[in-house]
mmCIF file of C-alpha atoms in Angstrom:
data_model
loop_
_atom_site.group_PDB
_atom_site.id
_atom_site.type_symbol
_atom_site.label_atom_id
_atom_site.label_comp_id
_atom_site.label_asym_id
_atom_site.label_seq_id
_atom_site.Cartn_x
_atom_site.Cartn_y
_atom_site.Cartn_z
ATOM 1 C CA MET V 21 2.206 2.423 22.052
ATOM 2 C CA HIS V 22 -1.257 1.890 20.959
ATOM 3 C CA LEU V 23 -3.169 1.327 17.966
ATOM 4 C CA TRP V 24 -3.968 4.677 16.939
ATOM 5 C CA GLU V 25 -0.708 6.213 17.562
ATOM 6 C CA VAL V 26 0.922 4.340 14.759
ATOM 7 C CA ILE V 27 -1.912 4.207 12.302
ATOM 8 C CA ASP V 28 -1.248 6.976 9.056
ATOM 9 C CA GLU V 29 -4.632 9.106 8.042
ATOM 10 C CA ALA V 30 -4.548 7.056 4.622
ATOM 11 C CA HIS V 31 -6.658 4.897 6.954
ATOM 12 C CA SER V 32 -9.034 7.114 7.804
ATOM 13 C CA ALA V 33 -11.773 3.802 8.959
ATOM 14 C CA PHE V 34 -9.001 3.198 12.100
ATOM 15 C CA ILE V 35 -8.879 6.770 13.159
ATOM 16 C CA ALA V 36 -11.344 7.596 15.871
ATOM 17 C CA GLY V 37 -14.956 9.787 14.552
ATOM 18 C CA ARG V 38 -13.567 8.353 10.864
ATOM 19 C CA LYS V 39 -15.621 6.127 9.099
ATOM 20 C CA THR V 40 -14.703 3.920 5.974
ATOM 21 C CA ILE V 41 -16.617 5.597 3.245
ATOM 22 C CA ASP V 42 -14.863 8.910 4.226
ATOM 23 C CA ASN V 43 -11.194 7.722 2.150
ATOM 24 C CA ALA V 44 -14.367 6.498 -0.722
ATOM 25 C CA LEU V 45 -15.628 9.893 -0.856
ATOM 26 C CA LEU V 46 -12.114 11.116 -0.764
ATOM 27 C CA GLY V 47 -10.903 8.957 -3.589
ATOM 28 C CA PHE V 48 -14.008 9.562 -6.189
ATOM 29 C CA GLY V 49 -12.994 13.192 -5.402
ATOM 30 C CA CYS V 50 -9.266 13.054 -5.836
ATOM 31 C CA LEU V 51 -10.472 10.760 -9.659
ATOM 32 C CA HIS V 52 -13.058 13.693 -10.546
ATOM 33 C CA VAL V 53 -10.394 16.546 -9.850
ATOM 34 C CA THR V 54 -7.693 14.393 -12.055
ATOM 35 C CA LYS V 55 -10.666 14.174 -15.261
ATOM 36 C CA LYS V 56 -11.883 17.708 -14.883
ATOM 37 C CA ALA V 57 -8.410 19.008 -14.441
ATOM 38 C CA ASN V 58 -7.507 17.737 -17.820
ATOM 39 C CA ARG V 59 -3.468 18.591 -17.766
ATOM 40 C CA LYS V 60 -3.409 21.388 -15.203
ATOM 41 C CA ILE V 61 -2.400 19.022 -12.632
ATOM 42 C CA ASN V 62 0.689 17.052 -12.364
ATOM 43 C CA ILE V 63 -0.958 13.559 -12.360
ATOM 44 C CA SER V 64 -2.292 11.280 -14.919
ATOM 45 C CA ILE V 65 -2.927 7.855 -13.604
ATOM 46 C CA ALA V 66 -5.022 6.288 -10.572
ATOM 47 C CA LEU V 67 -3.980 2.611 -9.084
ATOM 48 C CA LYS V 68 -6.368 0.987 -7.742
ATOM 49 C CA LEU V 69 -4.849 -1.731 -5.665
ATOM 50 C CA ASP V 70 -6.931 -4.754 -4.960
ATOM 51 C CA MET V 71 -5.398 -7.098 -2.281
ATOM 52 C CA PHE V 72 -6.620 -10.417 -3.254
ATOM 53 C CA LYS V 73 -6.355 -12.716 -0.346
ATOM 54 C CA ALA V 74 -4.759 -9.932 1.378
ATOM 55 C CA TYR V 75 -4.770 -12.266 4.942
ATOM 56 C CA ASP V 76 -3.556 -15.387 3.533
ATOM 57 C CA ARG V 77 -0.408 -13.377 1.653
ATOM 58 C CA VAL V 78 0.651 -11.523 4.620
ATOM 59 C CA GLU V 79 4.759 -12.490 4.807
ATOM 60 C CA TRP V 80 5.716 -13.129 8.830
ATOM 61 C CA THR V 81 9.009 -11.389 8.239
ATOM 62 C CA PHE V 82 7.574 -8.246 6.718
ATOM 63 C CA LEU V 83 4.914 -8.081 9.542
ATOM 64 C CA GLU V 84 7.794 -8.276 12.065
ATOM 65 C CA ALA V 85 10.011 -5.997 10.485
ATOM 66 C CA ILE V 86 7.564 -3.644 10.295
ATOM 67 C CA ILE V 87 6.575 -4.124 14.083
ATOM 68 C CA GLN V 88 10.358 -3.848 14.832
ATOM 69 C CA LYS V 89 10.284 -0.629 13.158
ATOM 70 C CA ILE V 90 7.511 1.371 14.349
ATOM 71 C CA GLY V 91 9.003 0.185 17.849
ATOM 72 C CA PHE V 92 7.144 -3.051 19.901
ATOM 73 C CA CYS V 93 9.075 -4.121 22.368
ATOM 74 C CA TRP V 94 11.332 -7.656 21.628
ATOM 75 C CA LYS V 95 8.918 -9.701 23.928
ATOM 76 C CA TRP V 96 5.846 -8.419 22.176
ATOM 77 C CA ILE V 97 6.930 -9.373 18.425
ATOM 78 C CA ASP V 98 8.291 -13.044 19.897
ATOM 79 C CA GLN V 99 4.095 -13.669 21.494
ATOM 80 C CA ILE V 100 2.846 -12.356 18.468
ATOM 81 C CA LEU V 101 5.373 -14.568 15.602
ATOM 82 C CA ASN V 102 4.580 -17.355 18.158
ATOM 83 C CA TYR V 103 1.280 -16.905 18.173
ATOM 84 C CA ILE V 104 0.533 -16.630 14.310
ATOM 85 C CA SER V 105 3.399 -19.454 13.223
ATOM 86 C CA TYR V 106 2.093 -22.241 15.931
ATOM 87 C CA VAL V 107 -1.106 -23.394 13.443
ATOM 88 C CA ALA V 108 -1.357 -26.497 11.530
ATOM 89 C CA SER V 109 -3.776 -28.225 9.468
ATOM 90 C CA SER V 110 -4.275 -31.868 8.810
ATOM 91 C CA TYR V 111 -6.678 -32.742 6.192
ATOM 92 C CA LEU V 112 -9.362 -36.032 6.396
ATOM 93 C CA LEU V 113 -8.122 -38.770 3.298
ATOM 94 C CA ASN V 114 -10.620 -41.893 2.915
ATOM 95 C CA GLY V 115 -11.805 -41.003 6.764
ATOM 96 C CA ASP V 116 -8.794 -40.720 8.319
ATOM 97 C CA ILE V 117 -6.997 -38.112 9.210
ATOM 98 C CA ASP V 118 -3.690 -37.539 7.808
ATOM 99 C CA GLY V 119 -0.536 -35.042 7.009
ATOM 100 C CA ASN V 120 0.237 -32.404 8.865
ATOM 101 C CA ILE V 121 0.336 -29.152 7.019
ATOM 102 C CA VAL V 122 2.192 -26.037 8.519
ATOM 103 C CA PRO V 123 1.648 -22.628 6.699
ATOM 104 C CA LEU V 124 4.731 -20.089 6.061
ATOM 105 C CA ARG V 125 2.991 -17.034 6.096
ATOM 106 C CA GLY V 126 -0.851 -15.675 6.216
ATOM 107 C CA LEU V 127 -2.814 -14.024 9.322
ATOM 108 C CA ARG V 128 -5.928 -16.510 10.483
ATOM 109 C CA GLN V 129 -9.089 -14.733 8.915
ATOM 110 C CA GLY V 130 -11.894 -14.698 12.058
ATOM 111 C CA ASP V 131 -8.702 -14.493 14.310
ATOM 112 C CA PHE V 132 -9.164 -11.277 16.636
ATOM 113 C CA LEU V 133 -5.841 -10.356 16.711
ATOM 114 C CA SER V 134 -6.014 -10.837 12.802
ATOM 115 C CA PRO V 135 -7.292 -7.490 11.688
ATOM 116 C CA PHE V 136 -4.871 -5.715 13.995
ATOM 117 C CA LEU V 137 -1.543 -7.509 12.522
ATOM 118 C CA PHE V 138 -2.805 -6.601 9.258
ATOM 119 C CA LEU V 139 -3.503 -3.021 9.741
ATOM 120 C CA ILE V 140 -0.051 -2.641 10.734
ATOM 121 C CA CYS V 141 1.062 -4.397 7.380
ATOM 122 C CA ALA V 142 -0.756 -1.825 5.428
ATOM 123 C CA GLN V 143 0.712 0.781 7.731
ATOM 124 C CA GLY V 144 3.824 -0.838 6.274
ATOM 125 C CA VAL V 145 3.181 -0.251 2.862
ATOM 126 C CA SER V 146 1.289 2.575 2.963
ATOM 127 C CA SER V 147 5.113 3.886 5.032
ATOM 128 C CA LEU V 148 7.096 2.702 1.563
ATOM 129 C CA ILE V 149 4.338 4.774 -0.696
ATOM 130 C CA ASN V 150 5.197 7.764 1.270
ATOM 131 C CA ALA V 151 9.206 7.672 1.862
ATOM 132 C CA ALA V 152 8.943 7.126 -1.917
ATOM 133 C CA ASN V 153 6.653 9.949 -2.746
ATOM 134 C CA LYS V 154 8.942 12.694 -0.799
ATOM 135 C CA LYS V 155 11.161 12.714 -3.336
ATOM 136 C CA LEU V 156 10.428 9.816 -6.888
ATOM 137 C CA ILE V 157 6.243 9.764 -6.879
ATOM 138 C CA THR V 158 4.092 12.724 -7.366
ATOM 139 C CA ARG V 159 1.239 12.909 -4.856
ATOM 140 C CA LEU V 160 -2.403 14.444 -6.608
ATOM 141 C CA LYS V 161 -2.029 18.481 -5.376
ATOM 142 C CA ILE V 162 -5.932 18.699 -4.113
ATOM 143 C CA VAL V 163 -5.247 22.816 -3.149
ATOM 144 C CA GLU V 164 -1.777 24.214 -1.854
ATOM 145 C CA SER V 165 -1.660 22.949 1.124
ATOM 146 C CA CYS V 166 -3.204 19.389 0.343
ATOM 147 C CA SER V 167 -1.668 16.477 -1.143
ATOM 148 C CA ILE V 168 -2.346 13.301 -1.372
ATOM 149 C CA SER V 169 -0.231 9.810 -2.617
ATOM 150 C CA ASP V 170 -2.388 7.163 -1.670
ATOM 151 C CA LEU V 171 -5.868 5.981 0.276
ATOM 152 C CA PHE V 172 -6.465 2.660 2.235
ATOM 153 C CA PHE V 173 -9.966 1.362 1.988
ATOM 154 C CA ALA V 174 -8.968 -2.312 4.328
ATOM 155 C CA ASP V 175 -7.666 -4.115 1.583
ATOM 156 C CA ASP V 176 -8.000 -2.059 -1.577
ATOM 157 C CA SER V 177 -5.977 0.569 -2.087
ATOM 158 C CA LEU V 178 -5.994 3.873 -4.013
ATOM 159 C CA LEU V 179 -2.282 5.166 -5.530
ATOM 160 C CA PHE V 180 -1.676 8.154 -7.288
ATOM 161 C CA ALA V 181 1.467 9.086 -9.988
ATOM 162 C CA ARG V 182 2.420 10.353 -12.833
ATOM 163 C CA GLU V 183 2.039 8.556 -16.255
ATOM 164 C CA ASN V 184 6.037 7.765 -16.922
ATOM 165 C CA LEU V 185 7.701 4.675 -16.475
ATOM 166 C CA ARG V 186 10.380 6.128 -13.791
ATOM 167 C CA GLU V 187 7.210 6.650 -11.608
ATOM 168 C CA CYS V 188 4.953 2.788 -12.093
ATOM 169 C CA ARG V 189 8.514 1.234 -11.973
ATOM 170 C CA LEU V 190 8.663 2.419 -8.923
ATOM 171 C CA ILE V 191 5.559 1.983 -7.514
ATOM 172 C CA ARG V 192 5.649 -1.742 -8.529
ATOM 173 C CA ASP V 193 9.303 -2.281 -7.388
ATOM 174 C CA LEU V 194 7.454 -1.138 -3.742
ATOM 175 C CA LEU V 195 4.847 -3.205 -3.648
#
């Protein structure tokens, strides 16, 4: 299995032939459509989510669940989980090395594997949103054959929904 086989089109920067700017341009176009259409379309809100310190907040149990769902083999999953969880830090206090800090979540920035693991987590979030969108969250219809629910830009995303309590609660619960 290759990474490009499991990454959704919502992550356009990670699809061959596309660039990061593509989703930004698409996002601006979607916002333009919602602004110009007034009440003619079924979308009234766009949510920009900034995944603040996203690498630091990746839950290892979530990552494990996503890579299991994607279908990676157990041996690979165990190796990845051992790799990300086998880290400890100590600190210098009054000139002496002291303490042992063992994190319980997060990915190491600067690590060659972390961007790929983060991308898999973002794909998991996108899949949850898309599953909810099929029946519960309204997609932004650009033209008859094209509708959009979410766009991802590395650690930011843009979600579209109706301005009603049910859809807003559902998005909150998903996140």
